[in-house]
Coordinates of N, CA and C in Angstrom, one line a residue:
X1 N -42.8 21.8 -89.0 CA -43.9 21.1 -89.5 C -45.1 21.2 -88.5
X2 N -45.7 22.1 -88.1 CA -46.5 22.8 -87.1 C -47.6 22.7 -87.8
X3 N -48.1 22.7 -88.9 CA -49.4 22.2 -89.6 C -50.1 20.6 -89.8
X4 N -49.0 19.8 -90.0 CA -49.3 18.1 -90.0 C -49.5 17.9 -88.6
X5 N -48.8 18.6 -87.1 CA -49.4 18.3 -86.4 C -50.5 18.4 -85.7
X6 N -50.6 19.4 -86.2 CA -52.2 20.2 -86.2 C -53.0 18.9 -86.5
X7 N -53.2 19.0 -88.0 CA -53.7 17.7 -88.8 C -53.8 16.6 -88.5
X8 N -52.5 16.1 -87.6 CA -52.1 14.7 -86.8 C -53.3 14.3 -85.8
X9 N -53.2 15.4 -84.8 CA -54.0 16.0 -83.8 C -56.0 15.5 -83.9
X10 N -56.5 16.1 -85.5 CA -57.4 16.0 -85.6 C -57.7 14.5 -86.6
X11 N -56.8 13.6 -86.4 CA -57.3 12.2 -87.6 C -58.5 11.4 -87.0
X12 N -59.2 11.5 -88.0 CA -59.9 10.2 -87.4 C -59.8 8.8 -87.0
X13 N -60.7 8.3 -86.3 CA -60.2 6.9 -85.9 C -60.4 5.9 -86.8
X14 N -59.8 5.1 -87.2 CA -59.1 3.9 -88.2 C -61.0 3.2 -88.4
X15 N -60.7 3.2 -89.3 CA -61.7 2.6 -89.9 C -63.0 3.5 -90.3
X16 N -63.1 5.1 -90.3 CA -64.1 5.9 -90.6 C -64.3 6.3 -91.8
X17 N -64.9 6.9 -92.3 CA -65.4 6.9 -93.8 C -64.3 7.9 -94.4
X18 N -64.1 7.5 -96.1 CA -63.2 7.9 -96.4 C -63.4 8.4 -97.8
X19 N -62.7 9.2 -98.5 CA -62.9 9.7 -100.1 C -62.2 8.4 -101.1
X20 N -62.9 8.7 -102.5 CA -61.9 7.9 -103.7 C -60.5 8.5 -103.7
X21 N -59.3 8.2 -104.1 CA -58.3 8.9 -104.9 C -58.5 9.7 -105.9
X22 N -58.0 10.7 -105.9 CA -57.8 11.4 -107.5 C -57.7 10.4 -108.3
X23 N -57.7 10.5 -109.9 CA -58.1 9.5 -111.0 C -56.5 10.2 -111.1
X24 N -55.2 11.1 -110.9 CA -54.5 11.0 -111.5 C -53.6 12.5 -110.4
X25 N -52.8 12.1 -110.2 CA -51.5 12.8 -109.4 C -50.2 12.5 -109.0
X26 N -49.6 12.9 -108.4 CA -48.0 12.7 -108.2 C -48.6 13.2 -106.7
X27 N -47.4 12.5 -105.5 CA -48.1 13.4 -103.8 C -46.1 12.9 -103.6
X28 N -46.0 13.8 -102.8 CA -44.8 13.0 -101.8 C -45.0 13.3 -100.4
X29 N -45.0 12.5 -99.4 CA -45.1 11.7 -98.3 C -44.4 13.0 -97.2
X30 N -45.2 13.7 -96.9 CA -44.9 15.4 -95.9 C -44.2 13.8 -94.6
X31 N -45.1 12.8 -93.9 CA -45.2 12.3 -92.5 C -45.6 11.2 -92.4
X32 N -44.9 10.2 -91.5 CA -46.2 9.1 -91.1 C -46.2 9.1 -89.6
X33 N -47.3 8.9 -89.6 CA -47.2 8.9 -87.8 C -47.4 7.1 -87.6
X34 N -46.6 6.1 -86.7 CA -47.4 4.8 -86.6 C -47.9 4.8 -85.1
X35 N -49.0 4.3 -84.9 CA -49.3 3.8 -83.8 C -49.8 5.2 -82.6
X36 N -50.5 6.1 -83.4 CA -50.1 7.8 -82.4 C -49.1 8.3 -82.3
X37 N -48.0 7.7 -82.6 CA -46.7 8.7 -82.1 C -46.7 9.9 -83.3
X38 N -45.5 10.3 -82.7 CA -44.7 11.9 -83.8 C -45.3 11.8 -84.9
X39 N -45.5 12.4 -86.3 CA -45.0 13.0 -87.2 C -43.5 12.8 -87.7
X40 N -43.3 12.0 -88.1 CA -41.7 11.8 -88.8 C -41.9 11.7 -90.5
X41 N -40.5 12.0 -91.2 CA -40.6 10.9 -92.7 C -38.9 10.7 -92.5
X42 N -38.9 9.6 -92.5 CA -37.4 9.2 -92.1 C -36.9 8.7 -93.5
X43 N -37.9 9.0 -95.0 CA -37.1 8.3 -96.3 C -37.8 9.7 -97.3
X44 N -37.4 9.8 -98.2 CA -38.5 10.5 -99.3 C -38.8 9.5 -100.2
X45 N -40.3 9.7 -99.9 CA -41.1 8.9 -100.7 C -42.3 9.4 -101.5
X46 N -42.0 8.9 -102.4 CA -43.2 9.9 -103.7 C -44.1 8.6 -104.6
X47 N -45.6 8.8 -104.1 CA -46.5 8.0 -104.7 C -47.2 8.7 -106.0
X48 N -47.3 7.2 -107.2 CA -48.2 8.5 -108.6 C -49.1 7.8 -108.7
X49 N -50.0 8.0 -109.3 CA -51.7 7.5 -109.3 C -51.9 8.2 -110.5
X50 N -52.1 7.2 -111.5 CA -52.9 7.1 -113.2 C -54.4 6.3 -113.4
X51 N -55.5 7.1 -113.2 CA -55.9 5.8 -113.2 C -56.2 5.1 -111.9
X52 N -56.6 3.6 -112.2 CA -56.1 2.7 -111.0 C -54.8 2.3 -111.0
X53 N -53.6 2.8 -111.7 CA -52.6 2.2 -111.4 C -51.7 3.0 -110.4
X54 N -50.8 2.2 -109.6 CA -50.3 3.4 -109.1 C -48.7 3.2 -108.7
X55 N -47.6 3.4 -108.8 CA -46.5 3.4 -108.2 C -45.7 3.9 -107.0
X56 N -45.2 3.4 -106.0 CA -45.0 3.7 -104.8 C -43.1 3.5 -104.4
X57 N -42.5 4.6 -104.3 CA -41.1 4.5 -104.4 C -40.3 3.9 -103.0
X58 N -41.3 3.0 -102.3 CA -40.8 2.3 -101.7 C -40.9 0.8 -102.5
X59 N -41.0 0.8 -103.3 CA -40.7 -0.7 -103.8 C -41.9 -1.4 -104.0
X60 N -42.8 -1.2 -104.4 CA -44.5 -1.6 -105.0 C -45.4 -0.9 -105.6
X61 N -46.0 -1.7 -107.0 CA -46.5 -0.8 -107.8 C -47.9 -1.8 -107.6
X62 N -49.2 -1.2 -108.3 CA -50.0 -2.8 -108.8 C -51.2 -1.2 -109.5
X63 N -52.7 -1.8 -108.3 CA -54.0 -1.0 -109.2 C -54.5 -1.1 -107.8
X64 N -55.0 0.4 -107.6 CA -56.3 0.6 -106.5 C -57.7 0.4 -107.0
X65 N -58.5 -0.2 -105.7 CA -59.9 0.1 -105.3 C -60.2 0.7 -104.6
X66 N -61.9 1.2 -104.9 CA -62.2 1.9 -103.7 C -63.7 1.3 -103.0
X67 N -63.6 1.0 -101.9 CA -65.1 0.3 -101.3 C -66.1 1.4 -101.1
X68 N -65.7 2.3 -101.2 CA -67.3 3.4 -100.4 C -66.6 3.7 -99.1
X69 N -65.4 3.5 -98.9 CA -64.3 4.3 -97.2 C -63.3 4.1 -97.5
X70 N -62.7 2.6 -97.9 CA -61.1 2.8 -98.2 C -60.9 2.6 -99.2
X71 N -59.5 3.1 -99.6 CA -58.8 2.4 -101.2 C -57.8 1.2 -100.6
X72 N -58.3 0.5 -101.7 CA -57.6 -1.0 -101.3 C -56.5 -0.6 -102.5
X73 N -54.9 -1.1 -102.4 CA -53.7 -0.4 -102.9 C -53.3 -2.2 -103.4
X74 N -53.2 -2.7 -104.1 CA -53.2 -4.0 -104.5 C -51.6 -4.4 -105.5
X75 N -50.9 -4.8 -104.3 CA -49.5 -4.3 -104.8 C -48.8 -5.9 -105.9
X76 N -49.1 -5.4 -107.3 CA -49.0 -6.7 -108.4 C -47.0 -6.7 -108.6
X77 N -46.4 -5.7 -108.2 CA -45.0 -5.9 -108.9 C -44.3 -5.3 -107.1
X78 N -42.9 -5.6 -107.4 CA -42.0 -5.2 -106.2 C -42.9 -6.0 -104.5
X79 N -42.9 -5.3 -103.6 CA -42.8 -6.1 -102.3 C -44.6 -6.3 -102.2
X80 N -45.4 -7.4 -102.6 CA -45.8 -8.6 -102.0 C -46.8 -7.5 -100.7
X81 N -48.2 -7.5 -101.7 CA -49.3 -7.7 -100.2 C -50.5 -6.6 -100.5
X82 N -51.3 -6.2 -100.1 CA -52.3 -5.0 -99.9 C -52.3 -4.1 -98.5
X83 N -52.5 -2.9 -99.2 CA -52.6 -1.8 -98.4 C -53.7 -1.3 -98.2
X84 N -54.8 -0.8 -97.1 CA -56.0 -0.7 -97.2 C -55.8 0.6 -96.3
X85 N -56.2 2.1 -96.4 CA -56.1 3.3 -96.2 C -57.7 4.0 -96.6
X86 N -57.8 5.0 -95.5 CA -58.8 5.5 -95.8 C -58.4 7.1 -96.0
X87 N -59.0 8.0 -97.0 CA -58.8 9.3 -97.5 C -59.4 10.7 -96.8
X88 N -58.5 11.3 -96.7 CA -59.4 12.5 -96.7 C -58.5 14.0 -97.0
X89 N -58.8 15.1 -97.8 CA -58.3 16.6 -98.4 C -58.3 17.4 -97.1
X90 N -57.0 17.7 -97.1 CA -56.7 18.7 -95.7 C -55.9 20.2 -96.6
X91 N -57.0 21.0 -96.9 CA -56.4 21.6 -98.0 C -55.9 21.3 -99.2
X92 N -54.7 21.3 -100.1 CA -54.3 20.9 -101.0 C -53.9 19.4 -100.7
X93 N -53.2 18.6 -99.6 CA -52.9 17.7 -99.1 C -53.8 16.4 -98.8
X94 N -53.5 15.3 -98.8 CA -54.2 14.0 -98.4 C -53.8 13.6 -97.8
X95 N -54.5 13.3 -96.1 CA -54.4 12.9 -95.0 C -54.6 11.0 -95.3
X96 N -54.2 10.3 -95.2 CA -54.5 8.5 -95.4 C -54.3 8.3 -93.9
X97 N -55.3 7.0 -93.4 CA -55.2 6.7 -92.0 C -55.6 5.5 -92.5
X98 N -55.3 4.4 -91.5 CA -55.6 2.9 -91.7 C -54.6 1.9 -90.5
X99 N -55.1 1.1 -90.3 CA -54.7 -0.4 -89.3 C -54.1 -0.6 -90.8
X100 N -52.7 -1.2 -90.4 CA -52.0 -2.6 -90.5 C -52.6 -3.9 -90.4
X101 N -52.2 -4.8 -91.0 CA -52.2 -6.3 -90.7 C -52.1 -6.9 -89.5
X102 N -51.1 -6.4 -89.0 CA -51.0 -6.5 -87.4 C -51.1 -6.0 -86.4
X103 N -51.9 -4.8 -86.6 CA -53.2 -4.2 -86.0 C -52.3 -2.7 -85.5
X104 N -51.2 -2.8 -85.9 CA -50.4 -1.0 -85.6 C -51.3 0.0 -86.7
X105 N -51.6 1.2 -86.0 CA -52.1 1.9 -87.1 C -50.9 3.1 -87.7
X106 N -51.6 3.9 -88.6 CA -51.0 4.9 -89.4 C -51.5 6.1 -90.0
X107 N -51.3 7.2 -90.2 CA -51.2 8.4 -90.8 C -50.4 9.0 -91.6
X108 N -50.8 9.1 -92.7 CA -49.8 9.6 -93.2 C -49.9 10.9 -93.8
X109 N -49.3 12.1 -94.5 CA -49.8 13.1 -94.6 C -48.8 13.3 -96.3
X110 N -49.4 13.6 -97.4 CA -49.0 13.2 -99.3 C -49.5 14.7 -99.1
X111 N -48.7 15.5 -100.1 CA -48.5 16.8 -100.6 C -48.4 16.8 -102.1
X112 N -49.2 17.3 -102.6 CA -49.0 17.1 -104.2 C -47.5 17.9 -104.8
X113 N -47.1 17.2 -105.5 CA -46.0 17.8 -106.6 C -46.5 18.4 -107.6
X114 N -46.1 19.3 -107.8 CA -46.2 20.5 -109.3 C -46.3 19.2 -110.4
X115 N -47.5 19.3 -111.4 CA -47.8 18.9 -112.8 C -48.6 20.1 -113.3
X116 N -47.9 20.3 -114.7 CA -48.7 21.0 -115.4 C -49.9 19.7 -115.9
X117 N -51.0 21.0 -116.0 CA -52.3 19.9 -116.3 C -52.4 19.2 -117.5
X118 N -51.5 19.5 -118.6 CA -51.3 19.0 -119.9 C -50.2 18.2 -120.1
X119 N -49.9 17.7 -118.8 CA -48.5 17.0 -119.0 C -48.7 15.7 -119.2
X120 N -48.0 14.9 -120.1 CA -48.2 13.2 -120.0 C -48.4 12.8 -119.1
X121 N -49.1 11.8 -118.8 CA -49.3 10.4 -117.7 C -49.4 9.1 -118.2
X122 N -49.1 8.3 -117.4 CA -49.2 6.6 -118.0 C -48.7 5.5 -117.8
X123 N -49.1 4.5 -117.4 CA -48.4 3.4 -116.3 C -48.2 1.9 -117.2
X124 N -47.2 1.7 -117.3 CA -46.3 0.4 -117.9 C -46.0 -0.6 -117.5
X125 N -46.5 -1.8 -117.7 CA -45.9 -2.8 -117.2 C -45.0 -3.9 -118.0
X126 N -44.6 -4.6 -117.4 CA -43.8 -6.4 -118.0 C -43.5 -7.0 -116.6
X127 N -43.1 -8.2 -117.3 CA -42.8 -8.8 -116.3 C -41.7 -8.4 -115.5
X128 N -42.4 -8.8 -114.0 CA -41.3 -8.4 -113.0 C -41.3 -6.5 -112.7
X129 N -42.0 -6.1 -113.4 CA -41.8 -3.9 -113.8 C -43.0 -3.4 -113.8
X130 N -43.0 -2.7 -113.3 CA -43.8 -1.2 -113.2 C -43.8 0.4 -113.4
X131 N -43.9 0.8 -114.3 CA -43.4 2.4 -114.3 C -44.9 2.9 -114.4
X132 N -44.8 4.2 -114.1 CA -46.0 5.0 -113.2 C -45.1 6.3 -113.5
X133 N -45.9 7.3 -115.1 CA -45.0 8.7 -115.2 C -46.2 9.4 -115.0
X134 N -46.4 11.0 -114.3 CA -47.3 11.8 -114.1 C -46.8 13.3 -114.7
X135 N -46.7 13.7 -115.5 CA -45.3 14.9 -116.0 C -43.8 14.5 -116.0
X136 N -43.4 15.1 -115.2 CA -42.0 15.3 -115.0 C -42.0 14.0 -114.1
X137 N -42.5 13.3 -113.1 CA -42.2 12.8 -111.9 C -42.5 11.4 -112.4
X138 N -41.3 10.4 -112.3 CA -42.0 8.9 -112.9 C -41.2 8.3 -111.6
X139 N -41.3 7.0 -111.4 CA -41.8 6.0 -110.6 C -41.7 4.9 -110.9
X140 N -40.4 4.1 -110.8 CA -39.9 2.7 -111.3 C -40.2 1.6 -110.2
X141 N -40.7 0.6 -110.4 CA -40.6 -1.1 -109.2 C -40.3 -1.9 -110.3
X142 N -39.2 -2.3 -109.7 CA -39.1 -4.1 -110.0 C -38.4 -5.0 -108.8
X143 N -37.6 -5.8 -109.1 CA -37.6 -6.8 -108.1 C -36.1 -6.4 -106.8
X144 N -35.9 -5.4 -107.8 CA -34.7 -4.8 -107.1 C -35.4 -3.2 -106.1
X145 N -36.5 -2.9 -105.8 CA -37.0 -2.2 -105.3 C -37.7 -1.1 -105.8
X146 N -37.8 0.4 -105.5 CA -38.6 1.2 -105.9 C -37.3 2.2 -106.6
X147 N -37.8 3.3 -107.5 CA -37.4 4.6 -107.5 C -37.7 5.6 -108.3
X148 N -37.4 6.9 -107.8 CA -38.0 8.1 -108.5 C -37.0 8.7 -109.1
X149 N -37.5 9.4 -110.3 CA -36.3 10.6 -111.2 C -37.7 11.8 -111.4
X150 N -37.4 12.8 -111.3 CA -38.0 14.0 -111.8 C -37.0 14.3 -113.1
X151 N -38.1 14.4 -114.3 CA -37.4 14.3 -115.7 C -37.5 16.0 -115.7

């Protein structure tokens, strides 16, 4: 992985100006770096974005905002809280950087997954649930956590 650290190398500092999200994609999670250190992904994790809605296969789904630098990640089903991350396209890839709550920062480096451009999308909810489908790639939260199936 000799290119994210490339990428790692050049992130900006936490709090700099940042892009909207795509209105609509599937990404899976190449890295996170916390606090400066490595480049790791120690789980696979695959985020989808419909919309403002979005699902997160670690266990929280809800609807993003965007201020004019970060998207605020506003998590309504599964684990409890907001994510605030700022954007930016490193080729096909989205680089996210952002401070924590408790002031650790982060990097992360989302690679998009294959969708054909005519493929369904669309985000579900009920009580306690969240599904988040982008093509083939959908995205379950409920109270028992996160998860993905490629249909």
């Amino acid at each position: 992985m000799s290119e994210p650290t490339a990428v790692l190398g050049r992130a900006p500092a936490p709090g700099g100006p940042g892009i909207p999200l795509p209105g609509r994609g599937a990404w899976l999670r190449r890295g996170i770096s916390r606090d400066g250190g490595p480049l790791a992904e120690p789980e696979h994790v695959v985020w989808l974005q419909t919309g403002p809605y979005f699902a997160d296969s670690r266990g929280f789904a809800g609807r993003t905002g965007y201020d004019g630098s970060r998207v605020h990640f506003h998590h309504l089903t599964g684990e409890p809280g907001e994510d605030i991350g700022s954007f930016r396209q490193e080729g096909a890839d989205l680089v996210e950087w952002g401070t924590n709550t408790d002031g650790s920062t982060f990097l992360e480096i989302w690679t998009p997954l294959p969708v054909p451009a005519d493929a369904p999308d669309g985000s579900w909810t009920g009580p306690g649930r969240h599904t988040v489908r982008i093509g083939p790639h959908v995205v379950h939260v409920d109270s028992r956590g996160g998860s993905y199936w490629r249909l």
